Amino acid sequence: MILPTTITAGDEHDRMRLDVFVSMRLAPEYSRSQVARMIKAGLVTVNGAVARASSGVRTGDRIDVAAAPAGARYDPSNYKEGDAPEISVLFADDEIIVVNKPAGMTVHPAPGHPAGTLVDALLARFPELAAMAEPDGVLRPGIVHRLDKDTSGVMVVARTPFSRTALSRQFKERIVRKIYLAIVKGKVARDRLTIERPVGRHPVERKRMSVRSHAPRDAVSHLTVIGRFDAVSPGEAGASLVRVKPDTGRMHQIRVHLASIGHPCLGDPLYGGKAGGSGFFRRQALHALALLIAHPRSGARLEFIAPLPIDFVEFLAQKSFAADARELRRWIELA
């Protein structure tokens, strides 16, 4: 449904919560959480008055849903040629865009990262995405999941409101299959390991996440060791190449889980401790290798693979460890 719009509550909607009623009428283009943000932003009125998400509607109520303010939307005239970074597009059709996000790129504008983001790159190449700005005016067009700034790899972006809702539901219901590669400090002893440790905000350091949070959420990561490497010099602990398949998608989940078992990602400045640095990695050695989703329209199962970034390639080459396309496929298909 195109905004702005007006809807009227019928007898069957009497005493229904406002957010439930509006999301039901705007589905599938807008989810209940998006509608809740619209209400909070004052974009939804009942009989001309701003209301709460929990307010009940009555038969005959007129509910007006406004579009986000024009000033919150992307204006192509604000861009000069070359301002937006380039992005590697792995796949695109009328519903989705799949990209290989490089390390060092923030997904969307935020304090401290106002430009040079994945959103900037996408809007420069697909300007019609501007219409996908969040209904409360936040410019995160089509973003349904994220990777940390210094994590590289595959991401899917919705190109239509319908796909945004469908993909968000897949992530929420854990239908999406995600495969990551990490190069970690030390030789992981067990070949396979499932880490089930709830993750939440660190009790003291607010920029960090922790398995010792006061308000954790369930988090599960399945780890498989692909290779173990000897130390280059005395006193070092060696390293391991691991595949990680997360069941959940908590902020920093894989990095926190790996650090919690004593094997942080090489180069991780936040969770790697004093040994976080690496000659090869000036960021956490974490790469989103593969993503398997159901196409939001057709339902067809789709798999997308992001080639290894150069720092992974150079590290594995130095170890004389094969990492060609056949090996990547084998790592993805590990049981």
mmCIF file of C-alpha atoms in Angstrom:
data_model
loop_
_atom_site.group_PDB
_atom_site.id
_atom_site.type_symbol
_atom_site.label_atom_id
_atom_site.label_comp_id
_atom_site.label_asym_id
_atom_site.label_seq_id
_atom_site.Cartn_x
_atom_site.Cartn_y
_atom_site.Cartn_z
ATOM 1 C CA MET A 1 0.000 0.000 0.000
ATOM 2 C CA ILE A 2 1.342 3.425 -0.962
ATOM 3 C CA LEU A 3 1.593 6.056 1.764
ATOM 4 C CA PRO A 4 -0.039 8.373 2.724
ATOM 5 C CA THR A 5 -3.305 6.503 3.143
ATOM 6 C CA THR A 6 -6.504 6.552 5.193
ATOM 7 C CA ILE A 7 -8.172 3.449 6.638
ATOM 8 C CA THR A 8 -11.359 3.072 8.641
ATOM 9 C CA ALA A 9 -11.962 0.612 11.468
ATOM 10 C CA GLY A 10 -14.927 -1.719 11.010
ATOM 11 C CA ASP A 11 -17.044 -3.594 13.537
ATOM 12 C CA GLU A 12 -14.612 -6.520 13.453
ATOM 13 C CA HIS A 13 -11.763 -4.226 14.524
ATOM 14 C CA ASP A 14 -13.454 -2.755 17.603
ATOM 15 C CA ARG A 15 -11.006 -2.591 20.559
ATOM 16 C CA MET A 16 -8.131 -3.992 18.475
ATOM 17 C CA ARG A 17 -4.690 -2.524 19.257
ATOM 18 C CA LEU A 18 -3.765 0.315 16.925
ATOM 19 C CA ASP A 19 -0.425 -1.224 15.852
ATOM 20 C CA VAL A 20 -2.087 -4.587 15.180
ATOM 21 C CA PHE A 21 -4.884 -3.002 13.143
ATOM 22 C CA VAL A 22 -2.617 -0.762 11.051
ATOM 23 C CA SER A 23 -0.026 -3.499 10.377
ATOM 24 C CA MET A 24 -2.834 -5.884 9.359
ATOM 25 C CA ARG A 25 -4.144 -3.325 6.866
ATOM 26 C CA LEU A 26 -0.685 -2.371 5.521
ATOM 27 C CA ALA A 27 0.588 -5.947 5.205
ATOM 28 C CA PRO A 28 2.579 -7.356 3.531
ATOM 29 C CA GLU A 29 4.450 -4.152 2.661
ATOM 30 C CA TYR A 30 4.922 -3.078 6.292
ATOM 31 C CA SER A 31 5.565 -5.191 9.376
ATOM 32 C CA ARG A 32 4.186 -4.601 12.855
ATOM 33 C CA SER A 33 7.566 -3.352 14.100
ATOM 34 C CA GLN A 34 7.738 -0.825 11.264
ATOM 35 C CA VAL A 35 4.203 0.324 12.012
ATOM 36 C CA ALA A 36 5.149 0.727 15.682
ATOM 37 C CA ARG A 37 8.002 3.030 14.648
ATOM 38 C CA MET A 38 5.627 5.012 12.433
ATOM 39 C CA ILE A 39 3.245 5.474 15.360
ATOM 40 C CA LYS A 40 6.095 6.509 17.649
ATOM 41 C CA ALA A 41 7.247 9.047 15.038
ATOM 42 C CA GLY A 42 3.757 10.598 14.989
ATOM 43 C CA LEU A 43 2.979 9.505 11.446
ATOM 44 C CA VAL A 44 -0.241 7.711 12.469
ATOM 45 C CA THR A 45 -3.257 9.618 13.789
ATOM 46 C CA VAL A 46 -6.666 8.439 14.978
ATOM 47 C CA ASN A 47 -9.476 10.875 14.216
ATOM 48 C CA GLY A 48 -6.829 13.569 13.809
ATOM 49 C CA ALA A 49 -5.027 12.922 17.104
ATOM 50 C CA VAL A 50 -1.718 11.184 17.744
ATOM 51 C CA ALA A 51 -2.183 7.891 19.602
ATOM 52 C CA ARG A 52 -0.135 5.155 21.229
ATOM 53 C CA ALA A 53 0.602 1.782 19.611
ATOM 54 C CA SER A 54 -1.313 0.109 22.444
ATOM 55 C CA SER A 55 -4.386 2.313 22.041
ATOM 56 C CA GLY A 56 -7.552 0.486 21.047
ATOM 57 C CA VAL A 57 -9.423 1.467 17.903
ATOM 58 C CA ARG A 58 -13.194 1.771 17.810
ATOM 59 C CA THR A 59 -15.679 1.069 15.033
ATOM 60 C CA GLY A 60 -15.713 3.975 12.593
ATOM 61 C CA ASP A 61 -12.355 5.441 13.698
ATOM 62 C CA ARG A 62 -10.474 7.185 10.868
ATOM 63 C CA ILE A 63 -6.772 6.293 10.888
ATOM 64 C CA ASP A 64 -4.462 8.427 8.739
ATOM 65 C CA VAL A 65 -0.998 7.077 7.935
ATOM 66 C CA ALA A 66 1.433 9.696 6.634
ATOM 67 C CA ALA A 67 4.595 9.116 4.644
ATOM 68 C CA ALA A 68 7.982 9.992 6.112
ATOM 69 C CA PRO A 69 8.946 13.662 5.784
ATOM 70 C CA ALA A 70 10.491 14.465 2.425
ATOM 71 C CA GLY A 71 13.608 15.789 4.135
ATOM 72 C CA ALA A 72 14.334 12.350 5.523
ATOM 73 C CA ARG A 73 14.564 10.801 2.080
ATOM 74 C CA TYR A 74 17.524 10.470 -0.213
ATOM 75 C CA ASP A 75 18.132 13.416 -2.507
ATOM 76 C CA PRO A 76 20.353 12.453 -5.479
ATOM 77 C CA SER A 77 21.294 16.094 -5.996
ATOM 78 C CA ASN A 78 23.261 15.961 -2.734
ATOM 79 C CA TYR A 79 25.766 13.581 -4.339
ATOM 80 C CA LYS A 80 28.752 14.570 -6.417
ATOM 81 C CA GLU A 81 30.279 12.065 -8.806
ATOM 82 C CA GLY A 82 32.579 9.719 -6.943
ATOM 83 C CA ASP A 83 31.193 10.503 -3.485
ATOM 84 C CA ALA A 84 29.508 7.133 -3.100
ATOM 85 C CA PRO A 85 31.724 4.051 -2.752
ATOM 86 C CA GLU A 86 31.493 1.263 -5.297
ATOM 87 C CA ILE A 87 29.995 -2.053 -4.275
ATOM 88 C CA SER A 88 30.278 -5.546 -5.759
ATOM 89 C CA VAL A 89 26.795 -6.744 -6.736
ATOM 90 C CA LEU A 90 26.534 -10.549 -6.819
ATOM 91 C CA PHE A 91 22.903 -10.678 -7.954
ATOM 92 C CA ALA A 92 19.978 -8.342 -8.585
ATOM 93 C CA ASP A 93 16.405 -8.727 -9.790
ATOM 94 C CA ASP A 94 13.166 -6.795 -9.268
ATOM 95 C CA GLU A 95 12.887 -7.904 -5.621
ATOM 96 C CA ILE A 96 16.368 -8.275 -4.100
ATOM 97 C CA ILE A 97 19.960 -7.118 -4.404
ATOM 98 C CA VAL A 98 22.811 -9.297 -3.129
ATOM 99 C CA VAL A 99 26.179 -7.673 -2.461
ATOM 100 C CA ASN A 100 29.653 -8.579 -1.286
ATOM 101 C CA LYS A 101 30.277 -5.974 1.424
ATOM 102 C CA PRO A 102 33.960 -5.128 1.869
ATOM 103 C CA ALA A 103 35.596 -4.850 5.264
ATOM 104 C CA GLY A 104 35.699 -1.262 6.497
ATOM 105 C CA MET A 105 32.276 -0.285 5.166
ATOM 106 C CA THR A 106 29.468 0.579 7.596
ATOM 107 C CA VAL A 107 26.056 -0.698 6.500
ATOM 108 C CA HIS A 108 24.045 2.507 7.045
ATOM 109 C CA PRO A 109 24.694 6.082 8.209
ATOM 110 C CA ALA A 110 25.218 6.397 11.955
ATOM 111 C CA PRO A 111 26.951 8.787 14.373
ATOM 112 C CA GLY A 112 30.618 8.811 13.404
ATOM 113 C CA HIS A 113 29.865 7.253 9.996
ATOM 114 C CA PRO A 114 27.666 9.741 8.123
ATOM 115 C CA ALA A 115 28.838 8.779 4.614
ATOM 116 C CA GLY A 116 30.670 6.149 2.611
ATOM 117 C CA THR A 117 28.226 3.475 3.761
ATOM 118 C CA LEU A 118 26.667 0.500 2.014
ATOM 119 C CA VAL A 119 23.423 2.483 1.839
ATOM 120 C CA ASP A 120 25.253 5.296 0.022
ATOM 121 C CA ALA A 121 26.707 2.793 -2.444
ATOM 122 C CA LEU A 122 23.329 1.176 -3.055
ATOM 123 C CA LEU A 123 21.467 4.473 -3.518
ATOM 124 C CA ALA A 124 24.054 5.682 -6.004
ATOM 125 C CA ARG A 125 23.606 2.539 -8.106
ATOM 126 C CA PHE A 126 19.903 1.905 -7.434
ATOM 127 C CA PRO A 127 18.400 5.369 -6.760
ATOM 128 C CA GLU A 128 14.857 3.969 -6.722
ATOM 129 C CA LEU A 129 15.716 2.435 -3.332
ATOM 130 C CA ALA A 130 15.095 5.897 -1.870
ATOM 131 C CA ALA A 131 11.412 5.001 -1.809
ATOM 132 C CA MET A 132 12.346 2.202 0.608
ATOM 133 C CA ALA A 133 13.343 4.565 3.423
ATOM 134 C CA GLU A 134 11.871 3.397 6.711
ATOM 135 C CA PRO A 135 8.357 4.801 7.234
ATOM 136 C CA ASP A 136 9.539 6.763 10.277
ATOM 137 C CA GLY A 137 12.081 8.579 8.102
ATOM 138 C CA VAL A 138 15.209 6.565 8.982
ATOM 139 C CA LEU A 139 17.310 6.019 5.868
ATOM 140 C CA ARG A 140 17.974 2.261 5.898
ATOM 141 C CA PRO A 141 16.377 1.395 2.562
ATOM 142 C CA GLY A 142 15.921 -2.353 2.159
ATOM 143 C CA ILE A 143 18.290 -3.292 4.985
ATOM 144 C CA VAL A 144 16.994 -6.474 6.650
ATOM 145 C CA HIS A 145 20.226 -7.700 8.276
ATOM 146 C CA ARG A 146 23.698 -6.332 8.891
ATOM 147 C CA LEU A 147 27.364 -7.173 9.047
ATOM 148 C CA ASP A 148 29.779 -5.393 11.371
ATOM 149 C CA LYS A 149 31.778 -2.609 9.731
ATOM 150 C CA ASP A 150 34.951 -4.701 9.523
ATOM 151 C CA THR A 151 33.274 -7.984 8.647
ATOM 152 C CA SER A 152 33.240 -8.729 4.925
ATOM 153 C CA GLY A 153 30.910 -10.855 2.876
ATOM 154 C CA VAL A 154 27.482 -11.533 1.455
ATOM 155 C CA MET A 155 24.378 -9.490 2.306
ATOM 156 C CA VAL A 156 20.890 -9.427 0.810
ATOM 157 C CA VAL A 157 18.953 -6.164 0.470
ATOM 158 C CA ALA A 158 15.225 -5.876 -0.236
ATOM 159 C CA ARG A 159 14.221 -3.876 -3.279
ATOM 160 C CA THR A 160 10.487 -3.640 -2.532
ATOM 161 C CA PRO A 161 8.410 -3.280 0.662
ATOM 162 C CA PHE A 162 6.969 -6.758 0.045
ATOM 163 C CA SER A 163 10.444 -8.300 -0.092
ATOM 164 C CA ARG A 164 11.586 -6.362 2.961
ATOM 165 C CA THR A 165 8.764 -7.859 5.012
ATOM 166 C CA ALA A 166 9.239 -11.363 3.560
ATOM 167 C CA LEU A 167 13.002 -11.377 4.124
ATOM 168 C CA SER A 168 12.681 -9.924 7.621
ATOM 169 C CA ARG A 169 10.303 -12.760 8.450
ATOM 170 C CA GLN A 170 12.819 -15.332 7.168
ATOM 171 C CA PHE A 171 15.548 -13.928 9.403
ATOM 172 C CA LYS A 172 13.204 -13.736 12.379
ATOM 173 C CA GLU A 173 12.004 -17.306 11.894
ATOM 174 C CA ARG A 174 15.594 -18.505 11.315
ATOM 175 C CA ILE A 175 14.858 -19.902 7.885
ATOM 176 C CA VAL A 176 17.936 -18.219 6.413
ATOM 177 C CA ARG A 177 21.147 -20.280 6.408
ATOM 178 C CA LYS A 178 24.330 -18.286 7.029
ATOM 179 C CA ILE A 179 27.879 -19.605 6.683
ATOM 180 C CA TYR A 180 30.877 -17.639 7.967
ATOM 181 C CA LEU A 181 34.609 -18.249 7.854
ATOM 182 C CA ALA A 182 36.864 -17.057 10.662
ATOM 183 C CA ILE A 183 40.584 -17.316 11.267
ATOM 184 C CA VAL A 184 41.082 -17.492 14.995
ATOM 185 C CA LYS A 185 43.890 -17.380 17.488
ATOM 186 C CA GLY A 186 45.206 -20.771 18.593
ATOM 187 C CA LYS A 187 44.498 -24.335 17.544
ATOM 188 C CA VAL A 188 40.894 -25.222 18.340
ATOM 189 C CA ALA A 189 41.037 -28.649 19.966
ATOM 190 C CA ARG A 190 37.670 -30.094 18.978
ATOM 191 C CA ASP A 191 36.748 -30.625 15.333
ATOM 192 C CA ARG A 192 33.124 -29.648 15.974
ATOM 193 C CA LEU A 193 31.617 -27.513 18.685
ATOM 194 C CA THR A 194 28.254 -25.915 19.359
ATOM 195 C CA ILE A 195 28.430 -22.732 21.428
ATOM 196 C CA GLU A 196 25.170 -22.017 23.237
ATOM 197 C CA ARG A 197 25.834 -18.891 25.281
ATOM 198 C CA PRO A 198 23.334 -16.029 25.506
ATOM 199 C CA VAL A 199 24.728 -12.691 24.329
ATOM 200 C CA GLY A 200 23.855 -9.153 25.420
ATOM 201 C CA ARG A 201 25.379 -5.777 26.206
ATOM 202 C CA HIS A 202 28.544 -5.881 28.287
ATOM 203 C CA PRO A 203 27.662 -4.899 31.865
ATOM 204 C CA VAL A 204 30.253 -2.090 31.888
ATOM 205 C CA GLU A 205 31.618 -1.407 28.384
ATOM 206 C CA ARG A 206 28.624 -0.354 26.294
ATOM 207 C CA LYS A 207 30.372 -0.754 22.917
ATOM 208 C CA ARG A 208 30.971 -4.420 23.610
ATOM 209 C CA MET A 209 28.707 -7.429 23.781
ATOM 210 C CA SER A 210 29.260 -10.234 26.275
ATOM 211 C CA VAL A 211 28.173 -13.703 27.373
ATOM 212 C CA ARG A 212 28.058 -12.214 30.886
ATOM 213 C CA SER A 213 25.423 -9.592 30.126
ATOM 214 C CA HIS A 214 22.738 -8.684 32.657
ATOM 215 C CA ALA A 215 20.126 -8.897 29.880
ATOM 216 C CA PRO A 216 21.290 -11.582 27.427
ATOM 217 C CA ARG A 217 19.364 -13.139 24.551
ATOM 218 C CA ASP A 218 19.741 -16.715 23.363
ATOM 219 C CA ALA A 219 22.572 -17.217 20.870
ATOM 220 C CA VAL A 220 23.757 -20.421 19.176
ATOM 221 C CA SER A 221 26.766 -20.887 16.885
ATOM 222 C CA HIS A 222 27.934 -24.162 15.320
ATOM 223 C CA LEU A 223 31.690 -24.333 14.733
ATOM 224 C CA THR A 224 33.630 -26.724 12.469
ATOM 225 C CA VAL A 225 37.425 -26.669 12.207
ATOM 226 C CA ILE A 226 38.650 -26.649 8.600
ATOM 227 C CA GLY A 227 42.391 -26.276 9.220
ATOM 228 C CA ARG A 228 44.942 -25.747 11.957
ATOM 229 C CA PHE A 229 48.187 -23.836 11.473
ATOM 230 C CA ASP A 230 51.455 -23.896 13.400
ATOM 231 C CA ALA A 231 52.871 -20.772 14.954
ATOM 232 C CA VAL A 232 55.259 -18.790 12.778
ATOM 233 C CA SER A 233 57.557 -17.822 15.636
ATOM 234 C CA PRO A 234 58.230 -19.014 19.199
ATOM 235 C CA GLY A 235 55.691 -17.831 21.755
ATOM 236 C CA GLU A 236 52.804 -17.675 19.296
ATOM 237 C CA ALA A 237 49.761 -19.889 19.661
ATOM 238 C CA GLY A 238 49.146 -20.827 16.042
ATOM 239 C CA ALA A 239 45.791 -20.327 14.358
ATOM 240 C CA SER A 240 42.744 -22.166 13.042
ATOM 241 C CA LEU A 241 40.440 -21.704 10.078
ATOM 242 C CA VAL A 242 36.876 -22.394 11.206
ATOM 243 C CA ARG A 243 33.452 -22.458 9.639
ATOM 244 C CA VAL A 244 30.712 -20.946 11.789
ATOM 245 C CA LYS A 245 27.007 -21.471 11.176
ATOM 246 C CA PRO A 246 24.966 -19.248 13.526
ATOM 247 C CA ASP A 247 21.373 -20.190 14.307
ATOM 248 C CA THR A 248 20.726 -16.735 15.745
ATOM 249 C CA GLY A 249 21.860 -13.266 14.700
ATOM 250 C CA ARG A 250 22.827 -11.321 17.797
ATOM 251 C CA MET A 251 25.068 -8.280 17.515
ATOM 252 C CA HIS A 252 28.753 -9.385 17.423
ATOM 253 C CA GLN A 253 27.569 -12.940 18.159
ATOM 254 C CA ILE A 254 30.271 -14.898 16.346
ATOM 255 C CA ARG A 255 33.094 -12.667 17.582
ATOM 256 C CA VAL A 256 31.848 -12.893 21.177
ATOM 257 C CA HIS A 257 31.301 -16.659 21.014
ATOM 258 C CA LEU A 258 34.752 -17.315 19.580
ATOM 259 C CA ALA A 259 36.393 -15.088 22.181
ATOM 260 C CA SER A 260 34.389 -16.815 24.940
ATOM 261 C CA ILE A 261 36.062 -20.168 24.155
ATOM 262 C CA GLY A 262 39.521 -18.599 24.069
ATOM 263 C CA HIS A 263 39.818 -18.352 20.276
ATOM 264 C CA PRO A 264 39.037 -14.772 19.192
ATOM 265 C CA CYS A 265 39.244 -13.774 15.543
ATOM 266 C CA LEU A 266 42.721 -12.673 14.510
ATOM 267 C CA GLY A 267 42.885 -8.909 14.226
ATOM 268 C CA ASP A 268 39.796 -8.313 16.370
ATOM 269 C CA PRO A 269 40.434 -5.018 18.192
ATOM 270 C CA LEU A 270 37.404 -5.383 20.464
ATOM 271 C CA TYR A 271 37.482 -9.014 21.572
ATOM 272 C CA GLY A 272 40.992 -10.173 20.697
ATOM 273 C CA GLY A 273 42.797 -8.696 23.701
ATOM 274 C CA LYS A 274 46.446 -7.737 23.427
ATOM 275 C CA ALA A 275 46.944 -10.506 20.904
ATOM 276 C CA GLY A 276 44.168 -9.187 18.695
ATOM 277 C CA GLY A 277 46.584 -7.758 16.164
ATOM 278 C CA SER A 278 47.846 -9.706 13.174
ATOM 279 C CA GLY A 279 50.325 -9.082 10.410
ATOM 280 C CA PHE A 280 47.711 -10.139 7.872
ATOM 281 C CA PHE A 281 44.561 -8.802 9.456
ATOM 282 C CA ARG A 282 43.963 -5.178 10.347
ATOM 283 C CA ARG A 283 40.363 -6.051 11.138
ATOM 284 C CA GLN A 284 38.623 -9.087 12.609
ATOM 285 C CA ALA A 285 39.262 -12.099 10.364
ATOM 286 C CA LEU A 286 35.582 -12.824 9.776
ATOM 287 C CA HIS A 287 33.906 -13.283 6.388
ATOM 288 C CA ALA A 288 30.265 -14.025 5.557
ATOM 289 C CA LEU A 289 30.909 -16.695 2.938
ATOM 290 C CA ALA A 290 27.450 -17.930 1.957
ATOM 291 C CA LEU A 291 23.814 -17.017 2.382
ATOM 292 C CA LEU A 292 20.867 -19.272 1.540
ATOM 293 C CA ILE A 293 17.403 -17.703 1.368
ATOM 294 C CA ALA A 294 13.986 -18.322 -0.158
ATOM 295 C CA HIS A 295 13.203 -15.824 -2.899
ATOM 296 C CA PRO A 296 10.528 -13.529 -1.414
ATOM 297 C CA ARG A 297 8.227 -13.833 -4.450
ATOM 298 C CA SER A 298 8.825 -17.261 -5.981
ATOM 299 C CA GLY A 299 9.915 -19.124 -2.861
ATOM 300 C CA ALA A 300 12.818 -20.665 -4.798
ATOM 301 C CA ARG A 301 15.831 -21.522 -2.671
ATOM 302 C CA LEU A 302 18.775 -19.328 -3.622
ATOM 303 C CA GLU A 303 22.402 -19.528 -2.555
ATOM 304 C CA PHE A 304 24.905 -16.707 -2.824
ATOM 305 C CA ILE A 305 28.659 -16.932 -2.195
ATOM 306 C CA ALA A 306 31.053 -14.055 -1.543
ATOM 307 C CA PRO A 307 34.615 -14.815 -2.748
ATOM 308 C CA LEU A 308 37.342 -14.729 -0.132
ATOM 309 C CA PRO A 309 38.759 -11.240 0.506
ATOM 310 C CA ILE A 310 42.430 -10.595 -0.191
ATOM 311 C CA ASP A 311 43.579 -10.810 3.444
ATOM 312 C CA PHE A 312 42.097 -14.310 3.762
ATOM 313 C CA VAL A 313 43.610 -15.335 0.420
ATOM 314 C CA GLU A 314 47.082 -14.101 1.370
ATOM 315 C CA PHE A 315 46.985 -15.683 4.830
ATOM 316 C CA LEU A 316 45.940 -19.105 3.495
ATOM 317 C CA ALA A 317 48.441 -18.907 0.619
ATOM 318 C CA GLN A 318 51.212 -18.227 3.130
ATOM 319 C CA LYS A 319 50.112 -21.400 4.919
ATOM 320 C CA SER A 320 50.003 -23.320 1.587
ATOM 321 C CA PHE A 321 46.360 -24.093 2.310
ATOM 322 C CA ALA A 322 44.062 -24.669 -0.661
ATOM 323 C CA ALA A 323 41.130 -22.257 -0.873
ATOM 324 C CA ASP A 324 39.879 -22.582 -4.446
ATOM 325 C CA ALA A 325 36.242 -22.659 -5.556
ATOM 326 C CA ARG A 326 36.014 -26.428 -5.024
ATOM 327 C CA GLU A 327 37.243 -26.078 -1.444
ATOM 328 C CA LEU A 328 34.823 -23.235 -0.730
ATOM 329 C CA ARG A 329 31.986 -25.445 -1.929
ATOM 330 C CA ARG A 330 33.158 -28.264 0.328
ATOM 331 C CA TRP A 331 33.300 -25.934 3.339
ATOM 332 C CA ILE A 332 29.772 -24.704 2.642
ATOM 333 C CA GLU A 333 28.387 -28.224 2.371
ATOM 334 C CA LEU A 334 29.978 -29.593 5.555
ATOM 335 C CA ALA A 335 27.303 -31.326 7.612
#
